[in-house]
mmCIF file of C-alpha atoms in Angstrom:
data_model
loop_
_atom_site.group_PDB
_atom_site.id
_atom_site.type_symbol
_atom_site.label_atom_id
_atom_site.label_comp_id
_atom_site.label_asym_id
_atom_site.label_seq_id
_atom_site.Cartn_x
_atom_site.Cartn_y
_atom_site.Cartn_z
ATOM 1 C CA UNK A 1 -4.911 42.383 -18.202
ATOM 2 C CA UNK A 2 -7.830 41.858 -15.222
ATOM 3 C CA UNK A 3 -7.545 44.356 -12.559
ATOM 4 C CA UNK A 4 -8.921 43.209 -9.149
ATOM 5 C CA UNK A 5 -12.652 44.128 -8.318
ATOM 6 C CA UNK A 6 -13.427 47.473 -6.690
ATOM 7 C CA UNK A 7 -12.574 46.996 -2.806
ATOM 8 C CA UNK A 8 -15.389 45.986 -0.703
ATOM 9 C CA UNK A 9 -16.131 45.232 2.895
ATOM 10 C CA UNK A 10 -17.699 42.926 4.579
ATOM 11 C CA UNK A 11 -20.958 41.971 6.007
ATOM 12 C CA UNK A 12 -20.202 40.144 8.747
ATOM 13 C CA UNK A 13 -17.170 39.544 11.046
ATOM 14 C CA UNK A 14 -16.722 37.164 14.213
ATOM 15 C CA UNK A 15 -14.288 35.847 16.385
ATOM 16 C CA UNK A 16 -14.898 31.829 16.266
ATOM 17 C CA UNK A 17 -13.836 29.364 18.490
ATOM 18 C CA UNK A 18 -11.992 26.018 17.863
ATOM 19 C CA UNK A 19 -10.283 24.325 20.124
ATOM 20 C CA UNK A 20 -7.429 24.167 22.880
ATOM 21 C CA UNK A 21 -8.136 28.231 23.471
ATOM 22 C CA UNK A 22 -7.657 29.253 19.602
ATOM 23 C CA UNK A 23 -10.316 31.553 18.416
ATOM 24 C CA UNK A 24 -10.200 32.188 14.710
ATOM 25 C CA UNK A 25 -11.015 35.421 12.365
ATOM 26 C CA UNK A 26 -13.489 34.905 10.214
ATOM 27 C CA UNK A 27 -15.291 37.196 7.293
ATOM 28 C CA UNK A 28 -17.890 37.284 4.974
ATOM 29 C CA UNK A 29 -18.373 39.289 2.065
ATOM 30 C CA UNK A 30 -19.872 39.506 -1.694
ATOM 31 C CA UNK A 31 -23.167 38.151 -2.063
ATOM 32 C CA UNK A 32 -24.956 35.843 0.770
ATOM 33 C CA UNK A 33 -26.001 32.436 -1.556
ATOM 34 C CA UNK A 34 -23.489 32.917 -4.123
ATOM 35 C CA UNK A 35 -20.926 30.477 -5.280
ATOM 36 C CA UNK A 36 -18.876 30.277 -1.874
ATOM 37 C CA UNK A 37 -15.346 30.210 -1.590
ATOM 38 C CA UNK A 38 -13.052 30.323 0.842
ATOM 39 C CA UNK A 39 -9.348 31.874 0.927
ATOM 40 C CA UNK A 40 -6.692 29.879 2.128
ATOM 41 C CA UNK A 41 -4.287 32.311 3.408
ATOM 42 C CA UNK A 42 -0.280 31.838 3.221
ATOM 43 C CA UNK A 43 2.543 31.835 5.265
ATOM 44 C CA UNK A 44 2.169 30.032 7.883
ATOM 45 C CA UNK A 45 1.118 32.563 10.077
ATOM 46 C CA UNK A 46 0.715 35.185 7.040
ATOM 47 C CA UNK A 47 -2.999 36.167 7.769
ATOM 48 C CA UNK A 48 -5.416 37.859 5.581
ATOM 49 C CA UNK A 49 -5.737 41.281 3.896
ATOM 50 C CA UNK A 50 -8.887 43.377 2.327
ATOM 51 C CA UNK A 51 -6.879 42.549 -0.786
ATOM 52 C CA UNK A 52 -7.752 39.571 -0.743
ATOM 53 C CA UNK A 53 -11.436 39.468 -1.135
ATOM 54 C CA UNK A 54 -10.791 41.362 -4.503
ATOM 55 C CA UNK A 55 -10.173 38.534 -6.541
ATOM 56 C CA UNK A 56 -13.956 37.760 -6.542
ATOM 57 C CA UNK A 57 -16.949 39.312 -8.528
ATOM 58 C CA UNK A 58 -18.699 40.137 -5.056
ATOM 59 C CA UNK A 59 -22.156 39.749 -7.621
ATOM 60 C CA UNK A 60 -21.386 36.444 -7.930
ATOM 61 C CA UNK A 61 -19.313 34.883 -5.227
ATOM 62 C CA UNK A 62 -20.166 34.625 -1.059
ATOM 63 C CA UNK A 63 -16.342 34.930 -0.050
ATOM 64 C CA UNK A 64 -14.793 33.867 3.077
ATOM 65 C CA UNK A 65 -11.694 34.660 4.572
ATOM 66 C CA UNK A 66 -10.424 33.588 7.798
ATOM 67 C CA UNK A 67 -6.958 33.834 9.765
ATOM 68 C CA UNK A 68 -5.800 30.359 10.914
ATOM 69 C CA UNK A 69 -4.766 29.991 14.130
ATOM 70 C CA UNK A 70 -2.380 32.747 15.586
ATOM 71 C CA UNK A 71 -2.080 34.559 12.211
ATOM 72 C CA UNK A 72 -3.710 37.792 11.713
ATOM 73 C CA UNK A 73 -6.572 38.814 13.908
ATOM 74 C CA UNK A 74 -7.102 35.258 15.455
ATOM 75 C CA UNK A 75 -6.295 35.298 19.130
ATOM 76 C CA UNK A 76 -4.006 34.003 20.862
ATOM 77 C CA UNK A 77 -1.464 35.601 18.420
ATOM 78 C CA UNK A 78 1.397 33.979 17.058
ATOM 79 C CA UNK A 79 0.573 30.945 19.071
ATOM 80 C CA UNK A 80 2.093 27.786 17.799
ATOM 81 C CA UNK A 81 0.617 25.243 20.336
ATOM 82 C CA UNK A 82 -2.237 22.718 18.644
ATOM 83 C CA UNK A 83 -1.420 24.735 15.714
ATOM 84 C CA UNK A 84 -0.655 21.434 12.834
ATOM 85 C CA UNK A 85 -1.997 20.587 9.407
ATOM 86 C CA UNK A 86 -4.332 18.462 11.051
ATOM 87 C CA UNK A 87 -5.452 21.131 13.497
ATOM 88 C CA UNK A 88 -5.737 23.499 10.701
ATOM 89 C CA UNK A 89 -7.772 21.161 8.346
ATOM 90 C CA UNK A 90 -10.012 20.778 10.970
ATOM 91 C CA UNK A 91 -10.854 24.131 11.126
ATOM 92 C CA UNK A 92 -11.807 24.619 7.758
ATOM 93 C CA UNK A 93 -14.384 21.962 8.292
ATOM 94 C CA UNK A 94 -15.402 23.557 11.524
ATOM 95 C CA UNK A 95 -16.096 26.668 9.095
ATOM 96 C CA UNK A 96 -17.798 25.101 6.927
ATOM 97 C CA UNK A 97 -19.979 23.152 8.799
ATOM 98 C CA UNK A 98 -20.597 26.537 10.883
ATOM 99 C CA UNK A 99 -21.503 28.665 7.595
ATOM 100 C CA UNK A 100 -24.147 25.223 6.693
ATOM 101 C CA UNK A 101 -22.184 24.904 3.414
ATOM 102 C CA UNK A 102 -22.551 21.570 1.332
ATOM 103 C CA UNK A 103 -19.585 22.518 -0.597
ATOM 104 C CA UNK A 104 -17.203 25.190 -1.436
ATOM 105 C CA UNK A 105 -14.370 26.218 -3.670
ATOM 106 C CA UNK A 106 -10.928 26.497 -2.024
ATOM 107 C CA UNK A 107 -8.610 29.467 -3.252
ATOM 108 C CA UNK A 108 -5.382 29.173 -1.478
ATOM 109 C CA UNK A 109 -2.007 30.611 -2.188
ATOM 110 C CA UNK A 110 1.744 29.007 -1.091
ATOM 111 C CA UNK A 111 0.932 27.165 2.172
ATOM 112 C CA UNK A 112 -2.551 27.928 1.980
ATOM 113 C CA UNK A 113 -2.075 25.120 -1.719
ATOM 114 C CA UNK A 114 -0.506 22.873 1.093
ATOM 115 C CA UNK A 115 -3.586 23.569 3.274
ATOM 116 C CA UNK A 116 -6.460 23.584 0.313
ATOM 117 C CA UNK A 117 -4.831 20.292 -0.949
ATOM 118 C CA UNK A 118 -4.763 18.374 2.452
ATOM 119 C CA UNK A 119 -8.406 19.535 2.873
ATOM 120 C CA UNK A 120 -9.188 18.384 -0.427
ATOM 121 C CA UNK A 121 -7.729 15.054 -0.023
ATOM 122 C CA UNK A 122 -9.108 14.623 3.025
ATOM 123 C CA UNK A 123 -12.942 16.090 2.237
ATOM 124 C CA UNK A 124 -13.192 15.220 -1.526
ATOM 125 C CA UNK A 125 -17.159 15.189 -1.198
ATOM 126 C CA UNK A 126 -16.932 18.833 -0.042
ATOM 127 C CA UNK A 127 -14.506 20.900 -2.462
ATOM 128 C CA UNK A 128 -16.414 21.800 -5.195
ATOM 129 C CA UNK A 129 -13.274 23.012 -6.908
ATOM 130 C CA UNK A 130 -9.622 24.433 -6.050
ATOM 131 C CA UNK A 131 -7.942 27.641 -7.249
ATOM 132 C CA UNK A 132 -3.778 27.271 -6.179
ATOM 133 C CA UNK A 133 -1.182 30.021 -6.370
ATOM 134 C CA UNK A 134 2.255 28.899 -5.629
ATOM 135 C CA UNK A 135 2.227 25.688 -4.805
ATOM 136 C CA UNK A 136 3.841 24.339 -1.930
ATOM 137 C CA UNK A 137 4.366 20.450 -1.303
ATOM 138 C CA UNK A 138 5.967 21.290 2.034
ATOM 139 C CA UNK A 139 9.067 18.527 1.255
ATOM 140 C CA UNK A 140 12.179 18.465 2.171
ATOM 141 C CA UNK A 141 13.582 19.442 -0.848
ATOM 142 C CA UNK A 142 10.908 22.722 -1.196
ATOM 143 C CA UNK A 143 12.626 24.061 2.245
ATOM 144 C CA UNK A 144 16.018 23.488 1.232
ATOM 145 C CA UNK A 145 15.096 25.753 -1.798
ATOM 146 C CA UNK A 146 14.574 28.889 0.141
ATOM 147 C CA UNK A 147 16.611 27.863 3.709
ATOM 148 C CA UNK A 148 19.468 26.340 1.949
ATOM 149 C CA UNK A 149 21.242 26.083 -1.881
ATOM 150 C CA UNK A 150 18.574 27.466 -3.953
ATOM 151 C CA UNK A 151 17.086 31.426 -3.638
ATOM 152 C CA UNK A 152 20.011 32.355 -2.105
ATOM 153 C CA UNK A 153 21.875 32.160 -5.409
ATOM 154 C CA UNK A 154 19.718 34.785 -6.832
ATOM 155 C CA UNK A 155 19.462 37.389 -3.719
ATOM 156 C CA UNK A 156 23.073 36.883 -2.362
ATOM 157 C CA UNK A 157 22.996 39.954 -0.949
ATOM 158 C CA UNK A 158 19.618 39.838 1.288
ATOM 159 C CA UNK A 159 20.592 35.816 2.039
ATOM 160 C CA UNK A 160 23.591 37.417 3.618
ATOM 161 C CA UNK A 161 21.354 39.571 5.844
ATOM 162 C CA UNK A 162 19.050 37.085 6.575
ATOM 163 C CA UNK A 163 21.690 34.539 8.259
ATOM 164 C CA UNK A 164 23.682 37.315 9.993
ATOM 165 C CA UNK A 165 20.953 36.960 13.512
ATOM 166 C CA UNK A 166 22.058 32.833 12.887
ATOM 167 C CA UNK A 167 25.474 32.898 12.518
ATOM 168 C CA UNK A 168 25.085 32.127 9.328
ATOM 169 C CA UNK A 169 23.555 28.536 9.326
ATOM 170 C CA UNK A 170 21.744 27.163 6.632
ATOM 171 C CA UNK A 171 19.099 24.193 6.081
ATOM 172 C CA UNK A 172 17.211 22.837 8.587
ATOM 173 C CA UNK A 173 20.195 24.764 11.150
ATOM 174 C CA UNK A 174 19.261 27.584 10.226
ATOM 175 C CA UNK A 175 15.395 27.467 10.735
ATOM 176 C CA UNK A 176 15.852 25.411 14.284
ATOM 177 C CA UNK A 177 18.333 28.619 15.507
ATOM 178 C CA UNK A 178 15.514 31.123 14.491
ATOM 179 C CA UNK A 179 13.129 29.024 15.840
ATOM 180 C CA UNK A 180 15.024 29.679 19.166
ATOM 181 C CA UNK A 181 15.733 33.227 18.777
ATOM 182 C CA UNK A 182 11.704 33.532 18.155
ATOM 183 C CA UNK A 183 10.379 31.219 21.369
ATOM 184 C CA UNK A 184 13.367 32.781 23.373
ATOM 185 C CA UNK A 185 12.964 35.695 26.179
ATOM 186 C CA UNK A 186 14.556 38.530 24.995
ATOM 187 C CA UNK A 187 11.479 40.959 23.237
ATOM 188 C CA UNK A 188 14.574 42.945 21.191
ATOM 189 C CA UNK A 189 15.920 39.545 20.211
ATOM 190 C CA UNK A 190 12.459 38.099 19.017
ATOM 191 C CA UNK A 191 11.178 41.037 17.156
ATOM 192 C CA UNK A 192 14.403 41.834 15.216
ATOM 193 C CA UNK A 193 14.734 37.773 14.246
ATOM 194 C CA UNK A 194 10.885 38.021 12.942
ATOM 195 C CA UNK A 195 11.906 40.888 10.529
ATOM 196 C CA UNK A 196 14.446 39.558 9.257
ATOM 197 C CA UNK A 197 12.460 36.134 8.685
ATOM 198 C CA UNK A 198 9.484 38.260 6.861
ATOM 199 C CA UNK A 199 11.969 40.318 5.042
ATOM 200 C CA UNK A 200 13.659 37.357 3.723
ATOM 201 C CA UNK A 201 10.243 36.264 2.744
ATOM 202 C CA UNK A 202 9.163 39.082 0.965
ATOM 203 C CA UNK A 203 12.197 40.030 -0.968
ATOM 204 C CA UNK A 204 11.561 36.513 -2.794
ATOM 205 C CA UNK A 205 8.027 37.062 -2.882
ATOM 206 C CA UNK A 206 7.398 39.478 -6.459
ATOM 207 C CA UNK A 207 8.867 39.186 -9.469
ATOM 208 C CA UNK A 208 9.881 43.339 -9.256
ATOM 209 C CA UNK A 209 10.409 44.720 -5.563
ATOM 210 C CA UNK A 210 7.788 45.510 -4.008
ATOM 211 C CA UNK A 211 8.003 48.518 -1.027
ATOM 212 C CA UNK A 212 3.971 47.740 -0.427
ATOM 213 C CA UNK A 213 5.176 43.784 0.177
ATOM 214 C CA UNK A 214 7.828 44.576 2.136
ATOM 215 C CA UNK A 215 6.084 47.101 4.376
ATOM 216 C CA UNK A 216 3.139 44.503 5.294
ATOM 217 C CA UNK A 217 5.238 41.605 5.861
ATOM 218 C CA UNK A 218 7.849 42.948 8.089
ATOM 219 C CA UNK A 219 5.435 45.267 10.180
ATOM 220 C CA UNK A 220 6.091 43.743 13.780
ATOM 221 C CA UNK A 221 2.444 42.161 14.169
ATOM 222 C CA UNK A 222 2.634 40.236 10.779
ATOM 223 C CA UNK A 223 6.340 39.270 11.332
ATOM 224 C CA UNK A 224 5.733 37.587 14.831
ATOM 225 C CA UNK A 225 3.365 35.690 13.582
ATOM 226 C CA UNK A 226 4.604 34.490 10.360
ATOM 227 C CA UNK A 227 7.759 33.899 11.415
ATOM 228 C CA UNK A 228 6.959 32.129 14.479
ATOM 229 C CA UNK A 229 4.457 29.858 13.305
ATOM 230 C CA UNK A 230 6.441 29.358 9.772
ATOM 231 C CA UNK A 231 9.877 28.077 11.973
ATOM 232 C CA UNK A 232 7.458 25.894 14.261
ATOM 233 C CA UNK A 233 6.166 24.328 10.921
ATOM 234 C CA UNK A 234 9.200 23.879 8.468
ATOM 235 C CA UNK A 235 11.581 22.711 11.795
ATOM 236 C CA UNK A 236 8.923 19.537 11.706
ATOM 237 C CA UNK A 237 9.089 19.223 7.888
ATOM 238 C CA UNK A 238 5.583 21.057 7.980
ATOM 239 C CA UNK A 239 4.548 17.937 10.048
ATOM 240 C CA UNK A 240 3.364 16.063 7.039
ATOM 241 C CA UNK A 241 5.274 12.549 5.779
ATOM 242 C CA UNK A 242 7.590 13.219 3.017
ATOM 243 C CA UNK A 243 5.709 13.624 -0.330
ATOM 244 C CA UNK A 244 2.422 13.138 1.506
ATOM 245 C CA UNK A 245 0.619 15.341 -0.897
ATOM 246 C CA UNK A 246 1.057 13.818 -3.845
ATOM 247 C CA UNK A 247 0.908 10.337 -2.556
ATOM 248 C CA UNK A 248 -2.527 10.725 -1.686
ATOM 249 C CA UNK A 249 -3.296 12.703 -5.067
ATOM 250 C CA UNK A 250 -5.799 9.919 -6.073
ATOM 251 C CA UNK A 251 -8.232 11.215 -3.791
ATOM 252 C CA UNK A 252 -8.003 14.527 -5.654
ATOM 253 C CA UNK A 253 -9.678 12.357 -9.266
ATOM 254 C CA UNK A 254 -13.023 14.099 -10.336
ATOM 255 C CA UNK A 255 -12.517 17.431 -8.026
ATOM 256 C CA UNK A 256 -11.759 20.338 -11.070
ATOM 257 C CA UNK A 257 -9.085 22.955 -10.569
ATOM 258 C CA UNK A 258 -7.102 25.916 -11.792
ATOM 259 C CA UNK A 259 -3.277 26.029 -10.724
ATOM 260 C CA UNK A 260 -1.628 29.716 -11.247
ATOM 261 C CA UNK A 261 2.203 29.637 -10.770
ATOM 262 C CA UNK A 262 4.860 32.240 -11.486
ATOM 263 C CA UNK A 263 7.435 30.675 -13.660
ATOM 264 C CA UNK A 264 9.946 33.043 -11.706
ATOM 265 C CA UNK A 265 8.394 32.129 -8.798
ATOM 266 C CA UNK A 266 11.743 31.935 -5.939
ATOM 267 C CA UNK A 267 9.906 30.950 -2.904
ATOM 268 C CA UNK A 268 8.252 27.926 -4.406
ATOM 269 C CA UNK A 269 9.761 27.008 -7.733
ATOM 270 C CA UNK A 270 7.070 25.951 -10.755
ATOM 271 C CA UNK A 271 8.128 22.489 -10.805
ATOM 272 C CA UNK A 272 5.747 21.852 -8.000
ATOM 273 C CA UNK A 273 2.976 23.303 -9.493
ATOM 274 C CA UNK A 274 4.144 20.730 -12.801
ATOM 275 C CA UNK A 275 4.507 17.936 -10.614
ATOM 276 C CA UNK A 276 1.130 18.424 -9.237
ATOM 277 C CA UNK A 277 -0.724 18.741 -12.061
ATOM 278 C CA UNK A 278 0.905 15.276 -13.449
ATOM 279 C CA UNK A 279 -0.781 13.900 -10.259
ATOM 280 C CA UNK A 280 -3.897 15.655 -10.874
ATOM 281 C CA UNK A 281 -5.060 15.503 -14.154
ATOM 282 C CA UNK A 282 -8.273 17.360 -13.564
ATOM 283 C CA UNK A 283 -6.789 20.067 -12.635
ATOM 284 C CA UNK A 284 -5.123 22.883 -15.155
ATOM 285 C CA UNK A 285 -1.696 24.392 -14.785
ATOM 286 C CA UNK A 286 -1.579 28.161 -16.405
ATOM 287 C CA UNK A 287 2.468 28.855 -15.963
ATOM 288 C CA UNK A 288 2.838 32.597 -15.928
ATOM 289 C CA UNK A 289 5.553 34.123 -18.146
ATOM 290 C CA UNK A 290 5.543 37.353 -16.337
ATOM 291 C CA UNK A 291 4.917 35.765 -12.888
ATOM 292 C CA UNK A 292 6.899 35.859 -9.569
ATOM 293 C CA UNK A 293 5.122 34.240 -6.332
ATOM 294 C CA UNK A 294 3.085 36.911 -5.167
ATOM 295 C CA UNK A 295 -0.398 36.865 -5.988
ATOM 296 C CA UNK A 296 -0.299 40.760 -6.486
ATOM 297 C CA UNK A 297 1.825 40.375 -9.245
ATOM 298 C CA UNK A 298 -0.062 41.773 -12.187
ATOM 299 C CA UNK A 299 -0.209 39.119 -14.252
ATOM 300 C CA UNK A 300 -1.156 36.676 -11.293
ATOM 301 C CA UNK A 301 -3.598 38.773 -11.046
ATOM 302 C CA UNK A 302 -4.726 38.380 -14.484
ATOM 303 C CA UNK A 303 -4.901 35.144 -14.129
ATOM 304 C CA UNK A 304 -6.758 34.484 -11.278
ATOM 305 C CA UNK A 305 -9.368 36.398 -11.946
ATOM 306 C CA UNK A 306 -9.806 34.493 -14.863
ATOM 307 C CA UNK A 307 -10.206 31.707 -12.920
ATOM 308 C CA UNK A 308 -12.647 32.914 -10.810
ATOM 309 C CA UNK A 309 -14.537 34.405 -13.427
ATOM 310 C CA UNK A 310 -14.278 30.575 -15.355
ATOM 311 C CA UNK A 311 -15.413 28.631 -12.301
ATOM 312 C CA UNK A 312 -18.724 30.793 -11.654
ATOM 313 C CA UNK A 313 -19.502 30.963 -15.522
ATOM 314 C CA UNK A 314 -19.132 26.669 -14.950
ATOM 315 C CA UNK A 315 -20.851 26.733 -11.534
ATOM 316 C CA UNK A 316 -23.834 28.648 -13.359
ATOM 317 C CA UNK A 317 -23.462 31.611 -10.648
ATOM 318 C CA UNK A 318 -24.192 34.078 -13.354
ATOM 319 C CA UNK A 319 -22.863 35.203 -16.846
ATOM 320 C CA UNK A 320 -18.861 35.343 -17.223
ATOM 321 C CA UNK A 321 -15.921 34.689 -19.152
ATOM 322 C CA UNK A 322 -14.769 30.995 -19.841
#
């Protein structure tokens, strides 16, 4: 199987600014003039890691990575005011047209597929290609997997835990009464309901259990955010019209892609990812035996760096495997 690439770091940073006060984290790494993509980060409100720009040969690929608004390093944190698809879509044009791109390659993972395929759709002429992990349609029925009847028969035991702070509600109950514990007044109150949001999270997130997951998502800076911004999203149905996505997949025809899901994936389930690509035949679907959501999985790994590697061997960015 591929490894990752060596870790690398960056050559530049910034803070940049968008609009209604949000100021967004942006990097740049691997080669300046190379095949640029851009990592759509998951979540909502997940952020970015150094992990992340591993994924790329750094020879080969400029790679940008960038918190969207209140996740990670972008300021204010864990904000969820002006903080929609739209406003989010938006930005990644902003960054574009602020890097002087033409076109780029979107790499996104869970919600960051929602993000990468609502960009898409909406800028066909500039997505030279997309790269999903885990793909999220952000329906109703996708939420009621993890918030109501469907991962919780497989972790009984941590679904339990996670609607002890709720009373145990389910559905779209149970995300509106977190959504109040986390916009509510009492600190102890809002920090101890964003744990137990990012530990629910993670425990679905790898196919084996993962300490390293756990760790990063339900440290108290991550948490806030994710869970925050993910209960101001999924009480509004992610703010998108029911089966949006793939209602407007026509404007995905002639745009190439690779689609990487876990077929044990229990946050979003694979028949998303097989839905999509039945919308989208220009796209191909690589369903991973040994795959849970996480892109850290190993074989997830595998895979996408096989994709990578295919699309700058197609993109003529310099000698690789097909």
């Amino acid at each position: 199987m591929l490894p990752l690439y060596p870790e690398l770091r960056p050559f530049k940073t910034e803070q940049l600014p968008v609009t209604d006060g949000h100021r967004l984290y942006m990097e740049q790494s691997g080669t300046p003039g190379g095949l640029p993509v851009v990592v759509v980060h998951g979540g909502p409100g997940a952020g970015c890691s150094a992990q992340m720009r591993r994924f790329f040969d750094p020879e080969r690929y400029h790679i940008i990575l960038f918190d969207q608004r209140g996740s990670g390093r972008s300021e204010p944190h864990a904000e969820t005011s002006a903080n929609t698809p739209t406003d989010l879509v938006a930005d990644l044009e902003r960054i574009r047209t602020h890097l002087g791109l033409d076109d780029w390659i979107l790499f996104g993972g869970s919600w960051g597929t929602t993000l990468s395929l609502l960009y898409a759709e909406q800028y066909p002429q500039h997505t030279k290609a997309l790269i999903l992990r885990g793909v999220f349609l952000g329906r109703q029925a996708d939420l009621d997997w993890l918030y109501k009847n469907g991962a919780a028969r497989y972790f009984p035991e941590e679904w339990e835990r996670f609607i002890e702070p709720v009373d145990g509600k389910n559905g779209n109950d149970l995300i509106e009464s977190y959504y109040q514990l986390l916009h509510g007044s009492n600190d102890l109150a809002r920090v101890s309901a964003a744990k137990a949001w990012a530990r629910w999270e993670a425990v679905n997130a790898s196919l084996r259990p993962s300490q390293q997951s756990l760790d990063y998502f339900t440290a108290t800076h991550v948490a806030l955010s994710l869970a925050r911004i993910s209960s101001h999203y999924f009480r509004k149905r992610c703010f998108l019209e029911e089966n949006q996505i793939l209602r407007h997949s026509q404007h995905l025809e002639g745009i190439p892609g690779t689609i990487v899901h876990g077929r044990y994936d229990m946050i979003c389930p694979p028949d998303q990812a097989w839905q999509l690509a039945m919308h989208w035949p220009d796209a191909e679907l690589d369903l991973i035996r040994e795959g849970g959501h996480s892109a850290f999985d190993p074989a997830i790994v595998d895979a996408l760096v096989r994709a990578t590697q295919r699309w700058a061997h197609h993109f003529g960015s310099g000698d690789g495997e097909a």
